[in-house]
Coordinates of N, CA, C and O in Angstrom, one line a residue:
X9 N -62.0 -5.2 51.1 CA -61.8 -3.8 51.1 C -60.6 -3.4 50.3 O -60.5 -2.7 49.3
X10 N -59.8 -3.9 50.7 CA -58.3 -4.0 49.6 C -58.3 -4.4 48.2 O -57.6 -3.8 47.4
X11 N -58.9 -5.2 48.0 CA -59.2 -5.4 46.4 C -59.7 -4.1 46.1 O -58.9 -3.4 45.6
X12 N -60.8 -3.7 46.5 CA -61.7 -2.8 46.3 C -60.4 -1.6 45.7 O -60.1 -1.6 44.5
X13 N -59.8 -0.7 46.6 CA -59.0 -0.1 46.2 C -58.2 -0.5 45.4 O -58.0 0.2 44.5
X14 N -57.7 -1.6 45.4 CA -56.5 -1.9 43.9 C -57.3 -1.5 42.6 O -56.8 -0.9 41.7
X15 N -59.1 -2.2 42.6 CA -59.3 -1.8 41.5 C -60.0 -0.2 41.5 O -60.4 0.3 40.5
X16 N -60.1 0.4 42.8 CA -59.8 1.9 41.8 C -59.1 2.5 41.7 O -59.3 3.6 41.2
X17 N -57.7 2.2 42.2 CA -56.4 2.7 41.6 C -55.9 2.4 40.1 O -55.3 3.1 39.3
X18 N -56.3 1.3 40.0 CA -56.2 1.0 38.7 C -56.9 1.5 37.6 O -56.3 1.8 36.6
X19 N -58.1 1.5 37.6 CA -58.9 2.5 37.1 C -58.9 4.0 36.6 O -59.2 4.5 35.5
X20 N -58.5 4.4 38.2 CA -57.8 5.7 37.8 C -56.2 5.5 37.3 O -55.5 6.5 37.2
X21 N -55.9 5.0 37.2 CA -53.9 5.0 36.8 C -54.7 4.8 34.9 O -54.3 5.5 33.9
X22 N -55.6 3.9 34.9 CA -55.6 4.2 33.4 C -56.2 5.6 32.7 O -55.8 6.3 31.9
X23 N -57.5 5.7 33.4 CA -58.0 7.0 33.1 C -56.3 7.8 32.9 O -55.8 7.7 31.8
X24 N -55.7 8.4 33.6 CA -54.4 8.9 33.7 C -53.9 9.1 32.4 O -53.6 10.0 31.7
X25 N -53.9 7.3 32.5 CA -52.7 7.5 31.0 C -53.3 7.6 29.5 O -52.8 7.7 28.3
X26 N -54.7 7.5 30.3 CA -55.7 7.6 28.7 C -55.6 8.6 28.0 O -55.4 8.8 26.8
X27 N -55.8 10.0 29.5 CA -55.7 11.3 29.3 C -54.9 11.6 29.0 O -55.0 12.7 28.4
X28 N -53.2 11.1 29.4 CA -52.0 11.8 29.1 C -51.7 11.2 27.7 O -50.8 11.7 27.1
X29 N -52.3 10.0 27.1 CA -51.4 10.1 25.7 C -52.5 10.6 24.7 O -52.2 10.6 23.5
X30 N -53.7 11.1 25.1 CA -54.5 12.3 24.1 C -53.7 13.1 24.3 O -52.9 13.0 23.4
X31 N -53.4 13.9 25.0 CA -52.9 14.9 25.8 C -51.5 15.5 24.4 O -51.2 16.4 23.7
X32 N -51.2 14.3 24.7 CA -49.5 14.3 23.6 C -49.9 14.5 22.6 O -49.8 15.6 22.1
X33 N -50.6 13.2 21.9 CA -51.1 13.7 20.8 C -51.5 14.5 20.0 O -51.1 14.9 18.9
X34 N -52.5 15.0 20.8 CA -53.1 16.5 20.7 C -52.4 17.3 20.5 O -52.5 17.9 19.4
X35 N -51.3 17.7 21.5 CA -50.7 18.7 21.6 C -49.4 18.2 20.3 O -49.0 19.2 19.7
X36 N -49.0 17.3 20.0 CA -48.0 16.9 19.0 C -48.3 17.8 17.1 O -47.6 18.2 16.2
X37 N -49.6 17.7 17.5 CA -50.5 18.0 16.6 C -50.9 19.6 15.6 O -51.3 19.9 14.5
X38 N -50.5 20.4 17.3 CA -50.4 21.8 17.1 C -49.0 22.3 16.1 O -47.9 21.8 15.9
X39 N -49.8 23.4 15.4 CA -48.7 23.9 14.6 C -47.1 24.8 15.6 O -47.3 25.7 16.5
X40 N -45.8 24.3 15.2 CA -45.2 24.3 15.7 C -44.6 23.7 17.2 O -43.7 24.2 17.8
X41 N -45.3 22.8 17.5 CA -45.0 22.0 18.6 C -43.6 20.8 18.4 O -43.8 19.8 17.7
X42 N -42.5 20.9 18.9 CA -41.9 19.9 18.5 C -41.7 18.9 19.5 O -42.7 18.9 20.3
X43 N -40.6 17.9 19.7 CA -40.6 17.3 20.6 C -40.4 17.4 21.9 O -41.1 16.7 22.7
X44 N -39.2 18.6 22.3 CA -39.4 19.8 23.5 C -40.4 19.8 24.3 O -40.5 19.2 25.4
X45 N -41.2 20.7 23.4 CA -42.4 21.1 23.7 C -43.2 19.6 24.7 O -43.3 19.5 25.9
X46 N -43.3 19.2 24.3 CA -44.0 17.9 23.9 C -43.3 17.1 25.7 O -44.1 16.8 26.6
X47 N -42.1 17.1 25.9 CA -41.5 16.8 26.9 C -41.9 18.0 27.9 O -42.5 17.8 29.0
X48 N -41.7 18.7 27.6 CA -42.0 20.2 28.3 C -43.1 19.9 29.2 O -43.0 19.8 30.5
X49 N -44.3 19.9 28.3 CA -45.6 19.7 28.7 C -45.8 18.6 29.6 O -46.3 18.8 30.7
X50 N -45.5 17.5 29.3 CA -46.3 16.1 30.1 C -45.0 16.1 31.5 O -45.1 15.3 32.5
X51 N -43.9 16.9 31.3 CA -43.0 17.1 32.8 C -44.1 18.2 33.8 O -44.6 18.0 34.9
X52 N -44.3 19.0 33.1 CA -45.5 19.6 33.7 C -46.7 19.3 34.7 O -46.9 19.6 35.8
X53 N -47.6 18.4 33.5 CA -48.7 18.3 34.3 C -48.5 16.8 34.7 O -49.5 16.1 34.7
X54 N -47.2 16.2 35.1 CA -47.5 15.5 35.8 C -46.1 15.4 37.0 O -45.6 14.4 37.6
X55 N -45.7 16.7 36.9 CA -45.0 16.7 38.2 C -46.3 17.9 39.1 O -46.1 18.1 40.3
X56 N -47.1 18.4 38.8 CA -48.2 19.0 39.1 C -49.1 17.7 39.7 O -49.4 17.6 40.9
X57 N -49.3 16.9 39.0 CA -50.7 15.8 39.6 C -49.4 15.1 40.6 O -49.9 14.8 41.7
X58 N -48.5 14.8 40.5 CA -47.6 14.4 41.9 C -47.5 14.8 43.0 O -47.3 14.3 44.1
X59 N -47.6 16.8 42.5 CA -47.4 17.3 43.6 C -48.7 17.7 44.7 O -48.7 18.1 45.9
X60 N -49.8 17.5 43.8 CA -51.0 18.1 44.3 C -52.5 16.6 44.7 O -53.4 16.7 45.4
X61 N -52.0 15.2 43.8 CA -52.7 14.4 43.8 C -54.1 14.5 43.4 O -55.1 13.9 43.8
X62 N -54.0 15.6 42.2 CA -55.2 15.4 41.5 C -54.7 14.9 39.9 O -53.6 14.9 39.3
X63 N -56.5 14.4 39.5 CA -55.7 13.7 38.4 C -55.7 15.1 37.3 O -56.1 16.2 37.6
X64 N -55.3 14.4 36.2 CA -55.0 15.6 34.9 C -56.7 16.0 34.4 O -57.0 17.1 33.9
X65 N -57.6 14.9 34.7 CA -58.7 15.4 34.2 C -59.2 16.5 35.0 O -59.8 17.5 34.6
X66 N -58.9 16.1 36.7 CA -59.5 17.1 37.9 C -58.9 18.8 36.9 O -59.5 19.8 36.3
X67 N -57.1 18.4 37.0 CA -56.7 19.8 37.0 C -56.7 21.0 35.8 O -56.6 22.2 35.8
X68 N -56.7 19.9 34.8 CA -56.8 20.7 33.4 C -57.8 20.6 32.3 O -57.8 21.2 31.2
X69 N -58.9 19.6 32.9 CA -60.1 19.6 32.0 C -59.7 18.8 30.8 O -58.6 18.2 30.9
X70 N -60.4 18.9 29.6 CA -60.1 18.5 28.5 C -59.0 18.3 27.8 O -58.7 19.2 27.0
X71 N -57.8 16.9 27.8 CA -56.9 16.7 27.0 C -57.0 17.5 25.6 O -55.9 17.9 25.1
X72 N -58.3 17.6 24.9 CA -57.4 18.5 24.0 C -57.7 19.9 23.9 O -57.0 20.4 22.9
X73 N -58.2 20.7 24.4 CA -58.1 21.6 24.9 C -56.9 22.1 25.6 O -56.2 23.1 25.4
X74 N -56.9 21.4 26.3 CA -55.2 21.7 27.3 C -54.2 21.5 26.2 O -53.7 22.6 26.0
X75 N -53.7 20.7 25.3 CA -53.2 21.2 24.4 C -53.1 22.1 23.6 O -52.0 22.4 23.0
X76 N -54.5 22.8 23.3 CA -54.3 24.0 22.9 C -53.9 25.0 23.4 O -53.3 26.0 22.9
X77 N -54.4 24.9 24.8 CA -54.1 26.2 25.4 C -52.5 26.1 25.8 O -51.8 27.1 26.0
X78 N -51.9 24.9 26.0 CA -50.7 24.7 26.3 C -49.6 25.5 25.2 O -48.6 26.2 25.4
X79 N -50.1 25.1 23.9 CA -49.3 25.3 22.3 C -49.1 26.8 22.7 O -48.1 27.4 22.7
X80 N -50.1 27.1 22.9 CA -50.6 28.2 22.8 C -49.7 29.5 23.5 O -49.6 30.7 23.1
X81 N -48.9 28.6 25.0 CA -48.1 29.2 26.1 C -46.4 29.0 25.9 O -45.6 29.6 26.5
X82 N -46.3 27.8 25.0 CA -45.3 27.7 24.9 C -44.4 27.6 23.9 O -43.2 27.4 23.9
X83 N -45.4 27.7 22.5 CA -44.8 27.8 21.1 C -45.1 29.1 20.6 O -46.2 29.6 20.3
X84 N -43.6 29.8 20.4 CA -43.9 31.0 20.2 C -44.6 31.9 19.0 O -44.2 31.5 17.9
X85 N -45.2 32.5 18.9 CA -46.0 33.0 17.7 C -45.7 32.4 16.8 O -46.0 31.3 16.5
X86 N -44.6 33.4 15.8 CA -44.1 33.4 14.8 C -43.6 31.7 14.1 O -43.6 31.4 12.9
X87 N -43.4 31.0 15.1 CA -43.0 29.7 15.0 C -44.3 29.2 14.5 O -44.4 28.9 13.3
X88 N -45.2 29.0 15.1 CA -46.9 28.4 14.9 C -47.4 28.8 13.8 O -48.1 28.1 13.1
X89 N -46.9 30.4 13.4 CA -47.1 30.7 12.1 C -46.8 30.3 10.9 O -47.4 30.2 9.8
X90 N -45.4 30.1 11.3 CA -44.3 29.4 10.1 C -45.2 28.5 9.8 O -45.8 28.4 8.7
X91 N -45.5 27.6 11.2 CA -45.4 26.2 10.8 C -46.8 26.0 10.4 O -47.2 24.8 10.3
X92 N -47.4 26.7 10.3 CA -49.2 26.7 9.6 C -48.9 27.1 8.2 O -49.2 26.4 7.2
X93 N -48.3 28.1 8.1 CA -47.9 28.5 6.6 C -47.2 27.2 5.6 O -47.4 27.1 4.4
X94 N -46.5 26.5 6.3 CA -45.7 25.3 5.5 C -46.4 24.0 5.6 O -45.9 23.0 5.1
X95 N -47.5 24.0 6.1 CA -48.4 22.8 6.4 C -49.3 23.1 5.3 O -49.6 22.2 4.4
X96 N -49.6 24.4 5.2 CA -50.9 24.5 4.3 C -51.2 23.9 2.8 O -52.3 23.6 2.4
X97 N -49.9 23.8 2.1 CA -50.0 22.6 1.2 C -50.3 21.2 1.5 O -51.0 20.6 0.7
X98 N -49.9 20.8 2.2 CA -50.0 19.5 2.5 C -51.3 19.2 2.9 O -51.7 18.1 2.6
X99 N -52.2 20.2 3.8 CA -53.4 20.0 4.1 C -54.5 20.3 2.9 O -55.6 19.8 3.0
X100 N -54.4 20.9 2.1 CA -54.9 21.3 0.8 C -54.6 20.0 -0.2 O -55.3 19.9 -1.2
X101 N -53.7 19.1 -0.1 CA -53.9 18.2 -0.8 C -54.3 17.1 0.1 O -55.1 16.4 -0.3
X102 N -53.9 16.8 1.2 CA -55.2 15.7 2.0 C -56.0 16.3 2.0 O -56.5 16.0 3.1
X103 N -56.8 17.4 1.3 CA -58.4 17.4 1.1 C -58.5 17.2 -0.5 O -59.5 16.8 -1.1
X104 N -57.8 17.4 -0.8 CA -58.1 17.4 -2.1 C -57.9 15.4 -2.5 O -58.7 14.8 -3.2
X105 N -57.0 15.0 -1.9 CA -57.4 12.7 -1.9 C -58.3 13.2 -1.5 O -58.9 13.9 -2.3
X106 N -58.7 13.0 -0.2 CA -60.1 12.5 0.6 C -61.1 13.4 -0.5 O -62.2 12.9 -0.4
X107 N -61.1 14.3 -1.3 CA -62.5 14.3 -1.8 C -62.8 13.4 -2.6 O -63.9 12.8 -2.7
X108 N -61.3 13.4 -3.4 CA -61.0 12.1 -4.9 C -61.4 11.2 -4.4 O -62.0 10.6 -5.2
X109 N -61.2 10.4 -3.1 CA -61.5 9.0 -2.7 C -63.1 9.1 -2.4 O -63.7 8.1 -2.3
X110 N -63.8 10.4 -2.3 CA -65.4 10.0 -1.7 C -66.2 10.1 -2.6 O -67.3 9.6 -2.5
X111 N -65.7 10.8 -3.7 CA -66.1 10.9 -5.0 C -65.6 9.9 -6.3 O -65.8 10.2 -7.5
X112 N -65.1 8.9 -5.7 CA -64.6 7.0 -6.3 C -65.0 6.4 -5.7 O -65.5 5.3 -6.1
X113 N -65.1 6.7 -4.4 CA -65.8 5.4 -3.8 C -64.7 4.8 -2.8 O -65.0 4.2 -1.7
X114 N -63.3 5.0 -3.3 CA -62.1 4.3 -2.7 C -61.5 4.4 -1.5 O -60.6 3.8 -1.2

């Protein structure tokens, strides 16, 4: 019976951490998100799953979703705006490789 639980503690401890490093990522990912942020969030939902003993999938659904909706609560407009406005080159030319490379072959 004791095995039994070790292995679904363990099971769930990874699900956990599967969900919390999409989670980061995800949210890393959002325009204007910095590292703050990023600390901010995973103090959050995991002094929440300590204090309540559900996991992050029970309480917030979808890792990346919850990052959006997180970005969304804690990075202020104008900032998210900036930082989409100054990305937008950069993402306009990684489309513009990846077409060059599918159209070479490379």
């Amino acid at each position: 019976m004791a095995r039994k639980d070790r292995t679904a503690d363990a099971a769930g401890e990874k699900a956990r951490e599967k969900w919390m490093a999409r989670f980061q990522v995800r949210l890393a990912m959002q325009p204007g998100v910095d590292r703050a942020v990023v600390l901010q969030a995973v103090k959050e939902v995991t002094t929440h799953c300590a204090d309540t003993g559900e996991s992050p999938q029970t309480a917030y659904g979808d890792p990346d979703a919850h990052a959006v909706r997180t970005a969304e609560r804690l990075v202020p407009t104008d900032v998210a705006e900036r930082a989409k406005r100054h990305d937008a080159p950069v993402d306009r030319l990684g489309s513009a490789l990846k077409r060059a490379r599918d159209i070479t072959g490379l």
